[in-house]
Short mmCIF file of C-alpha atoms in Angstrom, two decimals:
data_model
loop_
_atom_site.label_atom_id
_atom_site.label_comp_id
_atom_site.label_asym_id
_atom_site.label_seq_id
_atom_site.Cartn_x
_atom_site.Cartn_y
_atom_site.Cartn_z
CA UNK A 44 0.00 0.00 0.00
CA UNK A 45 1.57 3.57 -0.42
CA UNK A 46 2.52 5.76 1.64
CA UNK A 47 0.49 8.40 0.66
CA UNK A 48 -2.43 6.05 1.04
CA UNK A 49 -1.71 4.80 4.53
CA UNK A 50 -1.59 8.42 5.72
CA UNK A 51 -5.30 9.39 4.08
CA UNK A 52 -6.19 5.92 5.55
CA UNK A 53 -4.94 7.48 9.27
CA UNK A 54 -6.34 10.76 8.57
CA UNK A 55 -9.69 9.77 7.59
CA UNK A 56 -9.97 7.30 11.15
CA UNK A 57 -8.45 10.18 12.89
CA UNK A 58 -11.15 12.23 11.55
CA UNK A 59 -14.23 9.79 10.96
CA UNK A 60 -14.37 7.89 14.08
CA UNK A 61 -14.83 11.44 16.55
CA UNK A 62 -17.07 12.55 13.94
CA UNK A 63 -19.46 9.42 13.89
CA UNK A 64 -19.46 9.22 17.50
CA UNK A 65 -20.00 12.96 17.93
CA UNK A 66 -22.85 12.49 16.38
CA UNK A 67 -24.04 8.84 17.49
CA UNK A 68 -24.41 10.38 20.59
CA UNK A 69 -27.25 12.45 20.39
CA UNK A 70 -28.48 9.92 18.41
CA UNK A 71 -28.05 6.96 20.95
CA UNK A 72 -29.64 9.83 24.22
CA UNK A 73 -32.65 10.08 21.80
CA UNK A 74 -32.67 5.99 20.84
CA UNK A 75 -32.50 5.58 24.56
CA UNK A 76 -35.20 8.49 26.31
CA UNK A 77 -37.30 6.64 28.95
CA UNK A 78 -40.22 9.46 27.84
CA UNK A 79 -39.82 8.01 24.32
CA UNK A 80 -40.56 4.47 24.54
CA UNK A 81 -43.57 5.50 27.36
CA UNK A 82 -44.84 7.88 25.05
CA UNK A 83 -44.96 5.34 22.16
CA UNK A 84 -46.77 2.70 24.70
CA UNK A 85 -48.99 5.54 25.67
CA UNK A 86 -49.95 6.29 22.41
CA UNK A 87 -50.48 2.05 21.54
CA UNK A 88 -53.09 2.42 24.40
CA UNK A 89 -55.07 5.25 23.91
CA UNK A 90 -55.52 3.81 20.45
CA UNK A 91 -56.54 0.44 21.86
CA UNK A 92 -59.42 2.62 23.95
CA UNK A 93 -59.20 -0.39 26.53
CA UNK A 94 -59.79 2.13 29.42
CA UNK A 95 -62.82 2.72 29.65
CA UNK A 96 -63.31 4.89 33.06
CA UNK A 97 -60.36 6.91 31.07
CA UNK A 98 -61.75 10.80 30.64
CA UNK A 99 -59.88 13.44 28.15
CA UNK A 100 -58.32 15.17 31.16
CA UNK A 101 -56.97 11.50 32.86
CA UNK A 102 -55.46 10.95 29.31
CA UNK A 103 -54.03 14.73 28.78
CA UNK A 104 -52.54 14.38 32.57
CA UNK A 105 -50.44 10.98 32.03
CA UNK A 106 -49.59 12.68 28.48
CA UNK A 107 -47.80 15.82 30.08
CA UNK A 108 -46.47 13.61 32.79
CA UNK A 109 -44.71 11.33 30.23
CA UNK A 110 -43.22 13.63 28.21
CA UNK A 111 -41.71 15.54 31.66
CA UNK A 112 -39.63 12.51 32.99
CA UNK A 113 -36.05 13.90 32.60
CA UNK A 114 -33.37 11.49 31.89
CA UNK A 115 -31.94 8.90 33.38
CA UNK A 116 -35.28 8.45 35.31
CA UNK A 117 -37.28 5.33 35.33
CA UNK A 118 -41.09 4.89 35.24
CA UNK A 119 -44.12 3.13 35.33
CA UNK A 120 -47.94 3.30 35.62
CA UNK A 121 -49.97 1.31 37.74
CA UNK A 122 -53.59 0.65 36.88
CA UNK A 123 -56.39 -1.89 37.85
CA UNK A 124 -53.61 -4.44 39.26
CA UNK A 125 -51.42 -4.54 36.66
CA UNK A 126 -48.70 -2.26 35.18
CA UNK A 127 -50.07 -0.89 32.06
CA UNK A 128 -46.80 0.87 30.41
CA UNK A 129 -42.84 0.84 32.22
CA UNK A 130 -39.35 0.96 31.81
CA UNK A 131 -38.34 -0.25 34.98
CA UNK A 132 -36.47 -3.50 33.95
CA UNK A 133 -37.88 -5.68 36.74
CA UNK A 134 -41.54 -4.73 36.02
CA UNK A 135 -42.16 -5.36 32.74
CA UNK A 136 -45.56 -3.79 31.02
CA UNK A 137 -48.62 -6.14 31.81
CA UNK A 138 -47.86 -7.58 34.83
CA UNK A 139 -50.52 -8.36 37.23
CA UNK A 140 -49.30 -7.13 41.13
CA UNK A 141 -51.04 -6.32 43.66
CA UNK A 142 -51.05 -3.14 45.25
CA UNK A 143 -49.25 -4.55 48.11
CA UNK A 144 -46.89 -6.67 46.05
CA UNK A 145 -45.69 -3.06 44.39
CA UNK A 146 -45.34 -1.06 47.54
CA UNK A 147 -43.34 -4.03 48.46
CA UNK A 148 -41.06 -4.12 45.57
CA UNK A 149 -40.88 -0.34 46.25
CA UNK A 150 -39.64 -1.24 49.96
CA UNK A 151 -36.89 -3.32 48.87
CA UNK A 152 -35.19 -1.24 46.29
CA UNK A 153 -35.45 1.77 48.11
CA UNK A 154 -31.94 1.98 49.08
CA UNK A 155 -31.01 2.25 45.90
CA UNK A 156 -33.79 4.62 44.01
CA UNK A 157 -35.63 7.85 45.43
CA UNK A 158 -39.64 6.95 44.28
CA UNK A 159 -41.87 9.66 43.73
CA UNK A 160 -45.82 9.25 42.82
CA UNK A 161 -48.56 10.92 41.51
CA UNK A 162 -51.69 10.86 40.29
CA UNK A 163 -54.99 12.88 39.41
CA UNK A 164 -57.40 12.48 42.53
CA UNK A 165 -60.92 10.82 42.06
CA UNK A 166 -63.00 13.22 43.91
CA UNK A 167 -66.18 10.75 43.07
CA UNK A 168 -67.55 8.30 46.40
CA UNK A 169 -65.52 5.10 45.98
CA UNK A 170 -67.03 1.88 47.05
CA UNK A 171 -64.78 0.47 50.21
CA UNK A 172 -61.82 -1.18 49.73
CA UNK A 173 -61.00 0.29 46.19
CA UNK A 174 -58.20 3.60 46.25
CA UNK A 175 -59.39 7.06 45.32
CA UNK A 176 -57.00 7.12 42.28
CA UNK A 177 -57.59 5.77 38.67
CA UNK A 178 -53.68 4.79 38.28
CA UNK A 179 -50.60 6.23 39.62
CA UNK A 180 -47.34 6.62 37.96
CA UNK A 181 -44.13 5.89 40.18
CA UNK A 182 -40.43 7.21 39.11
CA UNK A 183 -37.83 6.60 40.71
CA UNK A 184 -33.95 7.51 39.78
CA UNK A 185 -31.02 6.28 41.74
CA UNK A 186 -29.88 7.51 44.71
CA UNK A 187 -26.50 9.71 44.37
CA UNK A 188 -24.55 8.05 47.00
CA UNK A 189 -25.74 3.98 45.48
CA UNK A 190 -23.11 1.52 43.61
CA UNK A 191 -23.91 2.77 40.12
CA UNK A 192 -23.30 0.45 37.39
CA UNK A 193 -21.80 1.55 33.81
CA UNK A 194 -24.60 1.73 31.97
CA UNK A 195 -25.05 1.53 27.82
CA UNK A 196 -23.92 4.90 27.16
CA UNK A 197 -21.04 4.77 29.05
CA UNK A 198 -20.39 1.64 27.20
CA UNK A 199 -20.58 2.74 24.22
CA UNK A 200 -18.25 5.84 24.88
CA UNK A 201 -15.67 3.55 25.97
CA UNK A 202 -15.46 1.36 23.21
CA UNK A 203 -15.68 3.88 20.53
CA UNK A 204 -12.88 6.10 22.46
CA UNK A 205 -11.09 2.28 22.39
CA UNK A 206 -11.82 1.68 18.38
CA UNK A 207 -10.77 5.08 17.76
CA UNK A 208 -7.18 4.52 19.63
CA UNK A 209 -6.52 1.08 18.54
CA UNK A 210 -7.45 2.22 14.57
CA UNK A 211 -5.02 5.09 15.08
CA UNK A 212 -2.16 3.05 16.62
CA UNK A 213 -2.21 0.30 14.38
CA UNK A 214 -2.47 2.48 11.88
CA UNK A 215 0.62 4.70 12.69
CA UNK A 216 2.64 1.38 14.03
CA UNK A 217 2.12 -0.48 10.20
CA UNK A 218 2.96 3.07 8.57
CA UNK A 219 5.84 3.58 10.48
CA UNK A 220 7.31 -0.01 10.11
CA UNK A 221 6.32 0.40 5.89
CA UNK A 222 8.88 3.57 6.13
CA UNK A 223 10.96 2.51 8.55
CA UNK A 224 11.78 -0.97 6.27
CA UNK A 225 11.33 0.75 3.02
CA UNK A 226 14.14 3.54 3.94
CA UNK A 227 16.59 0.44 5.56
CA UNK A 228 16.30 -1.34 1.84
CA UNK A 229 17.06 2.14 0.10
CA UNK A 230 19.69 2.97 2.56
CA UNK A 231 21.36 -0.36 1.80
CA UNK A 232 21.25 -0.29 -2.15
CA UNK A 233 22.39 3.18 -2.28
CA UNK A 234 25.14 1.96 0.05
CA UNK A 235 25.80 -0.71 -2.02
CA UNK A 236 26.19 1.48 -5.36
CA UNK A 237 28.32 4.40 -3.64
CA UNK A 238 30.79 1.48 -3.39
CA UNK A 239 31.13 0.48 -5.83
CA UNK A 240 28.93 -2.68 -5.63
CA UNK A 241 27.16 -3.30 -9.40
CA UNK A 242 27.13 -6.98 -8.86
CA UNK A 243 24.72 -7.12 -6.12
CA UNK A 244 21.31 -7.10 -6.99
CA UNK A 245 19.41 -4.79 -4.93
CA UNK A 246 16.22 -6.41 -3.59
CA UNK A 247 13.27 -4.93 -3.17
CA UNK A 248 9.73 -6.48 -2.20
CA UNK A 249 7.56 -7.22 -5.28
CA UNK A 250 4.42 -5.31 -6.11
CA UNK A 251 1.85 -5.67 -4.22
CA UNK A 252 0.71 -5.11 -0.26
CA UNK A 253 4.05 -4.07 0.78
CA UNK A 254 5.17 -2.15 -2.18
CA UNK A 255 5.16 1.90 -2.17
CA UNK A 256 6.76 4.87 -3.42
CA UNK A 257 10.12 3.97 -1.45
CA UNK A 258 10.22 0.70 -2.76
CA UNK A 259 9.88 1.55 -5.91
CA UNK A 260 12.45 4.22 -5.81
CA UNK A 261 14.40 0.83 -4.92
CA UNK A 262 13.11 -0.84 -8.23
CA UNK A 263 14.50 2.08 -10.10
CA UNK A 264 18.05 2.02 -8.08
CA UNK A 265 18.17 -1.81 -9.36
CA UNK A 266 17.49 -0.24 -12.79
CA UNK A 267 20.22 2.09 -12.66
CA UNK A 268 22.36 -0.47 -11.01
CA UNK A 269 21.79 -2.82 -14.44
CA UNK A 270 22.69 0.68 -16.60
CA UNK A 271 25.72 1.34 -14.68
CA UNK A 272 26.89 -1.29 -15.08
CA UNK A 273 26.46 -2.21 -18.76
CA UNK A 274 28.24 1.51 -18.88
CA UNK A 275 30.92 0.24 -17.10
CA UNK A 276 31.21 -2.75 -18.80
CA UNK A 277 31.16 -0.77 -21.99
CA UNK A 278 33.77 2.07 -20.88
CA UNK A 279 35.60 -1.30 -20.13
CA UNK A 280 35.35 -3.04 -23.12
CA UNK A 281 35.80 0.33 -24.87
CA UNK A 282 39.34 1.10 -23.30
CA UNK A 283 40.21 -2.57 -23.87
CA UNK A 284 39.27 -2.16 -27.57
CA UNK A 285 41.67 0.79 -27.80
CA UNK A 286 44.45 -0.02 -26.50
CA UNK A 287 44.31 -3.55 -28.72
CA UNK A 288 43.60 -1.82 -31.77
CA UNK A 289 45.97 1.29 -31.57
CA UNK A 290 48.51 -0.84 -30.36
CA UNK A 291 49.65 -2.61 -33.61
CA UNK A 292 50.26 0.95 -35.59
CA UNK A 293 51.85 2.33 -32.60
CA UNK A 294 54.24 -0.68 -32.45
CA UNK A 295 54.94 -0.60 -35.81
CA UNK A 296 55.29 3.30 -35.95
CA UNK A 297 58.35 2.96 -33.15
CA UNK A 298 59.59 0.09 -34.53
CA UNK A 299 60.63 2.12 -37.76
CA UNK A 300 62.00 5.01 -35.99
CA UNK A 301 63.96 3.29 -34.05
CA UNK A 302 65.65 1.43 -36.84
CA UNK A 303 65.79 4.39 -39.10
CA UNK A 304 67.65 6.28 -35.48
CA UNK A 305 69.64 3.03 -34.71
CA UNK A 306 70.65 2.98 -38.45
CA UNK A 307 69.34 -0.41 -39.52
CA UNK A 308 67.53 1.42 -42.31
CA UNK A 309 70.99 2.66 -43.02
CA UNK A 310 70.65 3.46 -47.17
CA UNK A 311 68.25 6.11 -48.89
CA UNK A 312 65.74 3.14 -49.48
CA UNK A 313 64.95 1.95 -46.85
CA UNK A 314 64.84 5.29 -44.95
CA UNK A 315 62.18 5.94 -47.31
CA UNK A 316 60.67 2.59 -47.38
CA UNK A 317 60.01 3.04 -43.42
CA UNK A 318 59.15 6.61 -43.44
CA UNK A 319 56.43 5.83 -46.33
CA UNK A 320 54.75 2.84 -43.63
CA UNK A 321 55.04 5.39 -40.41
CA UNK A 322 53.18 7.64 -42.85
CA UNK A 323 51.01 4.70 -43.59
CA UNK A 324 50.29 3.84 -40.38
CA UNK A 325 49.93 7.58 -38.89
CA UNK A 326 47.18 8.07 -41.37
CA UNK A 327 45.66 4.61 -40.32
CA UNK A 328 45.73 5.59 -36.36
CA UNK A 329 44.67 9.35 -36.99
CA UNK A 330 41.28 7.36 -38.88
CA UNK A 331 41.08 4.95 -36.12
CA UNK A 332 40.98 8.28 -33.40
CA UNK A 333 38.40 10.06 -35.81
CA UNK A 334 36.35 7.03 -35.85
CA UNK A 335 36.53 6.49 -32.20
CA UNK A 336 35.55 10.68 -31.71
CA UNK A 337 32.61 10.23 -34.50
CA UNK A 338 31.21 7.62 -32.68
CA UNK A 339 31.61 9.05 -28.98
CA UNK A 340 29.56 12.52 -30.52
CA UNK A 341 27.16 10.18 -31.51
CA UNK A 342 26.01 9.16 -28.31
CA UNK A 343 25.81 12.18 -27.60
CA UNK A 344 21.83 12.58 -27.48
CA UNK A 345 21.89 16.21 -28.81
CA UNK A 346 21.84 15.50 -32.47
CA UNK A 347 18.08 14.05 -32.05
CA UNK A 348 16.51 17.00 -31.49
CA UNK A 349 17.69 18.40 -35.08
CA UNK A 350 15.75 15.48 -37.00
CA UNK A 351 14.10 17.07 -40.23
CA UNK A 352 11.98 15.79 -42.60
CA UNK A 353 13.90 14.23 -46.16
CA UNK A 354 12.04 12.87 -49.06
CA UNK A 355 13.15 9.49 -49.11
CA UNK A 356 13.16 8.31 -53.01
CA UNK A 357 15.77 10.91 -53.73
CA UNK A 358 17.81 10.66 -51.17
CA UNK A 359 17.99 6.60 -51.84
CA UNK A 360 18.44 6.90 -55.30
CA UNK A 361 21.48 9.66 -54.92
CA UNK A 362 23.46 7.08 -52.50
CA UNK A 363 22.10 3.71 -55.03
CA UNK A 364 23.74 6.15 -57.84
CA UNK A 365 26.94 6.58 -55.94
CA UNK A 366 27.66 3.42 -54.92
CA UNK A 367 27.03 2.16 -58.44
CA UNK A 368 30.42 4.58 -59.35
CA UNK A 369 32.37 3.23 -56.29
CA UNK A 370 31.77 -0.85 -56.95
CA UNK A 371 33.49 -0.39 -60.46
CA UNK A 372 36.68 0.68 -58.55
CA UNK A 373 36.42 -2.42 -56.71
CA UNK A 374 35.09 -4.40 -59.66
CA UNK A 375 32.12 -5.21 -58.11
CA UNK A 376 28.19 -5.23 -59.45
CA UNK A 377 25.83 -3.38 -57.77
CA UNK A 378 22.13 -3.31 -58.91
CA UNK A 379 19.40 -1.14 -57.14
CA UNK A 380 15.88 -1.40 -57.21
CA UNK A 381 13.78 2.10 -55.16
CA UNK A 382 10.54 1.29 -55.53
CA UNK A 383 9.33 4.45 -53.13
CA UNK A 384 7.31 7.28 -53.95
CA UNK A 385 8.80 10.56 -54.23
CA UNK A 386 6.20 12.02 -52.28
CA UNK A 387 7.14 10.00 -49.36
CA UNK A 388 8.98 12.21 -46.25
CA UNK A 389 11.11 10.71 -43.71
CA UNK A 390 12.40 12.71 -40.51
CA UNK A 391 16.10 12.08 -40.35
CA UNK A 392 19.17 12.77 -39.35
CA UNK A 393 20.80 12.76 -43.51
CA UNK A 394 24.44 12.90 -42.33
CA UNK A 395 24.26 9.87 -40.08
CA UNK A 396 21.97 8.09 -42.15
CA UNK A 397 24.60 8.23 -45.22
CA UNK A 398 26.91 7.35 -42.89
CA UNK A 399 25.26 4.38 -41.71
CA UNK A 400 24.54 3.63 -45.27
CA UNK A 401 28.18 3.54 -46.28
CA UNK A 402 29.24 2.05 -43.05
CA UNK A 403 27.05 -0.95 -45.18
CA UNK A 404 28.14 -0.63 -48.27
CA UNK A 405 31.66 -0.69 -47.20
CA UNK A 406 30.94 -3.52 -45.18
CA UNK A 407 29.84 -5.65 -48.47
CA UNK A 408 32.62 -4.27 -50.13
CA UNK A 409 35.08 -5.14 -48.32
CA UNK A 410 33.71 -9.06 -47.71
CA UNK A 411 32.97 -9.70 -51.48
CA UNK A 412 35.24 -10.68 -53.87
CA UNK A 413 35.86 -9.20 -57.61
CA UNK A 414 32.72 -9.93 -59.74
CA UNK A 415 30.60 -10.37 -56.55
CA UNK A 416 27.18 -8.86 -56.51
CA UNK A 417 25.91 -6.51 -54.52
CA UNK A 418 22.01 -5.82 -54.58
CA UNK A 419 20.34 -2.36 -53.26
CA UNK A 420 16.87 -2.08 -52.82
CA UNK A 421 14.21 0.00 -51.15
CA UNK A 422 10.31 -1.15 -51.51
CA UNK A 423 7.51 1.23 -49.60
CA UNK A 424 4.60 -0.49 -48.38
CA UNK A 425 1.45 1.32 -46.43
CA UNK A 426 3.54 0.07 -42.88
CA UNK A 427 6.77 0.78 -43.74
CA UNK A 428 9.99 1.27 -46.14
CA UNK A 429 12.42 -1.50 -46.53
CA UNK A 430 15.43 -0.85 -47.58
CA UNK A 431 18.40 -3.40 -47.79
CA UNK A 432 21.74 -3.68 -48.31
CA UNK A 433 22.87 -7.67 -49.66
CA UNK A 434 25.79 -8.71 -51.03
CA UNK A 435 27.20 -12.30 -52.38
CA UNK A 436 30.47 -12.59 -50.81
CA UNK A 437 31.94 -14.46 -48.08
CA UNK A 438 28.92 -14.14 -45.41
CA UNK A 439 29.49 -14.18 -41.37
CA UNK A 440 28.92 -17.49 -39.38
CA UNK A 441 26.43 -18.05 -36.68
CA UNK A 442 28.24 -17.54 -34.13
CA UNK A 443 29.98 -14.36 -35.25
CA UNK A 444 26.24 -13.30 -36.32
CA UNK A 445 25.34 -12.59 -32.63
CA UNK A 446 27.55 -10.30 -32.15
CA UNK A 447 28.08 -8.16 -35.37
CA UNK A 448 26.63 -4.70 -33.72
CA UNK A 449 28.82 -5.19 -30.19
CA UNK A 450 31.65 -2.39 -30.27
CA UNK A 451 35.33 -3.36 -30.96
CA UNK A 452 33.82 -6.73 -32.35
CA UNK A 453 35.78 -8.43 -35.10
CA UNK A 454 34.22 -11.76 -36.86
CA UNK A 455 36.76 -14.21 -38.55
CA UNK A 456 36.55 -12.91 -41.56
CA UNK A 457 37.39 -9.48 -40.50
CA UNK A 458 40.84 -10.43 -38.11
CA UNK A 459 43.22 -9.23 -41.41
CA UNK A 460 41.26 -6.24 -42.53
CA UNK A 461 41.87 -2.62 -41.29
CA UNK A 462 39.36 -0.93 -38.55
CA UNK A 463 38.33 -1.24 -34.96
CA UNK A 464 35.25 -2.79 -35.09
CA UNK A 465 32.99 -0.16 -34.51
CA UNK A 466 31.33 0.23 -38.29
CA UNK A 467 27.84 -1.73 -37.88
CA UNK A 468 27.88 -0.66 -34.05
CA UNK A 469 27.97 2.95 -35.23
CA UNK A 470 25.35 1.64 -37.92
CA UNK A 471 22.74 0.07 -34.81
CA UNK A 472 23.40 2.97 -33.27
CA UNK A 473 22.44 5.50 -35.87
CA UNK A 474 19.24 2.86 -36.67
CA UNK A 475 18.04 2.62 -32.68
CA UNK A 476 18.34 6.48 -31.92
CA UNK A 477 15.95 7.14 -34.88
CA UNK A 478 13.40 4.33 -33.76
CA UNK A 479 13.51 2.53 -36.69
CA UNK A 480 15.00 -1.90 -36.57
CA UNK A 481 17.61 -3.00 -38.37
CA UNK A 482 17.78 -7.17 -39.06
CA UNK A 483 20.60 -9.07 -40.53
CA UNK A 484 20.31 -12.71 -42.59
CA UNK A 485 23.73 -14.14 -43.45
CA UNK A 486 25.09 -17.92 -44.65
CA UNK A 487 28.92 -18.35 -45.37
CA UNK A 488 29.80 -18.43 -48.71
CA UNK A 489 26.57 -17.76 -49.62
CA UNK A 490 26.73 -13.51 -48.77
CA UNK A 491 25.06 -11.33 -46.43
CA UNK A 492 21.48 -9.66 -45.91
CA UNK A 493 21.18 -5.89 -44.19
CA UNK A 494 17.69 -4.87 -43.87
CA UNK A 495 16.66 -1.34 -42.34
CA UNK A 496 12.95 -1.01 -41.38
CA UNK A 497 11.50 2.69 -41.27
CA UNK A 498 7.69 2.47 -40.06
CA UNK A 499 5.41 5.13 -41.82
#
């Protein structure tokens, strides 16, 4: 549950609870009025009409007399030998007593009620033996200085003063553990990452009851963890890839000088034999350093924002054109096929998309042999536009296959050519950052299948 839900949940019971028994209590001291419950067995009997000796004024002065009875006072009415309405517990309405039998019940709990009586006089002649009264209502309410019991109300207070503090400190006790463990996993993964640790996986409790805003923060630390990582293992890699591939031109760059300065390149010949390969290789590690610069600016994400919109079919057709010139040097056949509409606009990047282009082109190029074909084709369908670079040549095996894109990777066929590696990782790159897919097909000695999907 989250945090921010726990503490409406506590604010809510700290609010709700007082409010509902603020105002259950009015409610529960009119549920429970002794004049209430009389009154409605007053009113059951005068609709009855069972009394008959009853006049207007008897019924108006047991009317007024009910509906005075403060609270907290208990009361019946006596008539004809029975008790004809009460809410004295042990004298329940119809009971048959005599008048002797009440007096005596009156005797016995005196010590713990005060009893008061009245009743309107019957100034008529009364045979003998009958009382001058038509009924007479006895209250009684209990004497200050008596054992007094806790009665319903004070029941009821208690336990909702006991609901409320319970709610509230279970409540606070679950929200404060939920922090309190939620801030001990985050303080150990950040731990964990300030030193140094990216091959511990940070833990965090899986969504669901115990999961919050913390925890997720700790999901996202885990995240980062995984990115740091892979950047470390790729700042790794990448340092590892340069010093292996601007090693051998290096090497071969001092070996020369210090032959041509020891004087084993003593004649004019073979001063300028070794001063032609230093040149040589100069040039090679200068393009190595360039490529290595291109492809750090092209992580950089600022180039993205520039995107602008290209019409495709001329843009495809230029580069089919151009590489058409450039495979006669190398006596290879290229054929294109741009089946796009001219109409059709792409958002782009153009540099880095030539680039990426010829970072293909060279790639077939360079792994065909003379009289090898090489096939360039773009087709435009309602989805999306296809456009492929395949050649005929040598082809890369499955196991080199997986790895084509990773930087500073070199398949077999590649260990005596020139470069660092870093041609089709510049090309996935380029590809990815635009949010288009590129997909590769390749059998050895059969040739090799680039595809580039752009979605519409």
């Amino acid at each position: 549950m989250k945090i921010r839900t726990q503490l409406n949940l506590l604010i809510l019971t700290i609010v709700i609870i007082p409010l509902v028994s603020f105002c259950s209590l009015p409610l529960y001291h009119y549920i429970s009025l002794p004049e209430r419950h009389l009154l409605k067995s007053y009113k059951q009997i005068r609709k009855l009409n069972a009394i008959s000796d009853f006049d207007e004024n008897d019924w108006e002065f047991l009317r007024e007399q009910l509906e005075a009875i403060p609270p907290n006072v208990q009361t019946l009415v006596y008539y004809d030998y029975s008790v004809l309405i009460s809410d004295i517990p042990e004298l329940k309405m119809g009971t048959k007593l005599s008048p002797m039998e009440l007096f005596e019940f009156i005797r016995n709990t005196s010590r713990d009620y005060d009893y008061q009586f009245q009743s309107p006089r019957n100034f008529q002649r009364t045979p003998r033996g009958e009382h001058p009264f038509k009924f007479i209502i006895v209250s009684r309410s209990r004497v200050p200085d008596a054992h007094i019991r806790p009665t319903g109300f004070y029941i009821i207070i208690f336990s909702l003063i006991f609901i409320f503090e319970t709610s509230c400190l279970v409540l606070i006790i679950r929200l404060s553990r939920t922090i309190s463990s939620s801030i001990t996993i985050l303080e150990e993964s950040t731990e964990k990452i300030a030193q140094g640790e990216l091959n511990t996986k940070i833990e965090a409790p899986q969504k669901g009851r115990n999961s919050n805003e913390i925890t997720y923060l700790a999901q996202n630390l885990e995240k980062m963890r995984i990115s740091l990582k892979d950047s470390q293992d790729k700042n790794t890699k990448f340092i590892m890839g340069i010093s292996h591939d601007l090693r051998t031109p290096v090497a071969l760059i001092k070996g020369y000088t210090e032959a041509i300065t020891d004087g084993v390149a003593g004649d004019f010949d073979s001063v300028k034999k070794s001063l032609s390969i230093i040149h040589t290789k100069a040039e090679q590690l200068e393009n190595m350093i360039n490529d290595l610069i291109n492809y750090v600016k092209l992580n950089n994400t600022d180039w993205r924002q520039k995107l602008e919109k290209v019409p495709i079919e001329p843009f495809l057709s230029e580069f089919a054109q151009s590489a058409i010139y450039t495979a006669e040097v190398y006596n290879r056949n290229i054929t294109k096929d741009i089946q796009v509409s001219s109409q059709t606009m792409i958002p782009m990047d153009k540099n880095l998309f030539q680039r990426a282009l010829e970072n293909l082109l060279s790639n077939a190029l360079r792994y065909t042999k003379d009289g090898d074909s090489i096939f360039i084709t773009a087709i435009e369908s309602e989805q999306d536009i296809k456009i492929s670079v395949q050649d005929t040549g040598f082809g890369i095996s499955d196991e080199d296959l997986e790895h084509i894109y990773d930087l500073f990777y070199r398949g077999s066929n590649s260990r005596r050519e020139q470069g660092m590696g870093i041609g089709l990782s510049v090309v996935k790159t380029i590809v990815d950052t635009h949010g288009w897919t590129i997909s590769v097909k390749s059998k050895l000695q059969q040739g090799t299948s680039f595809v580039i999907s752009i979605p519409k």
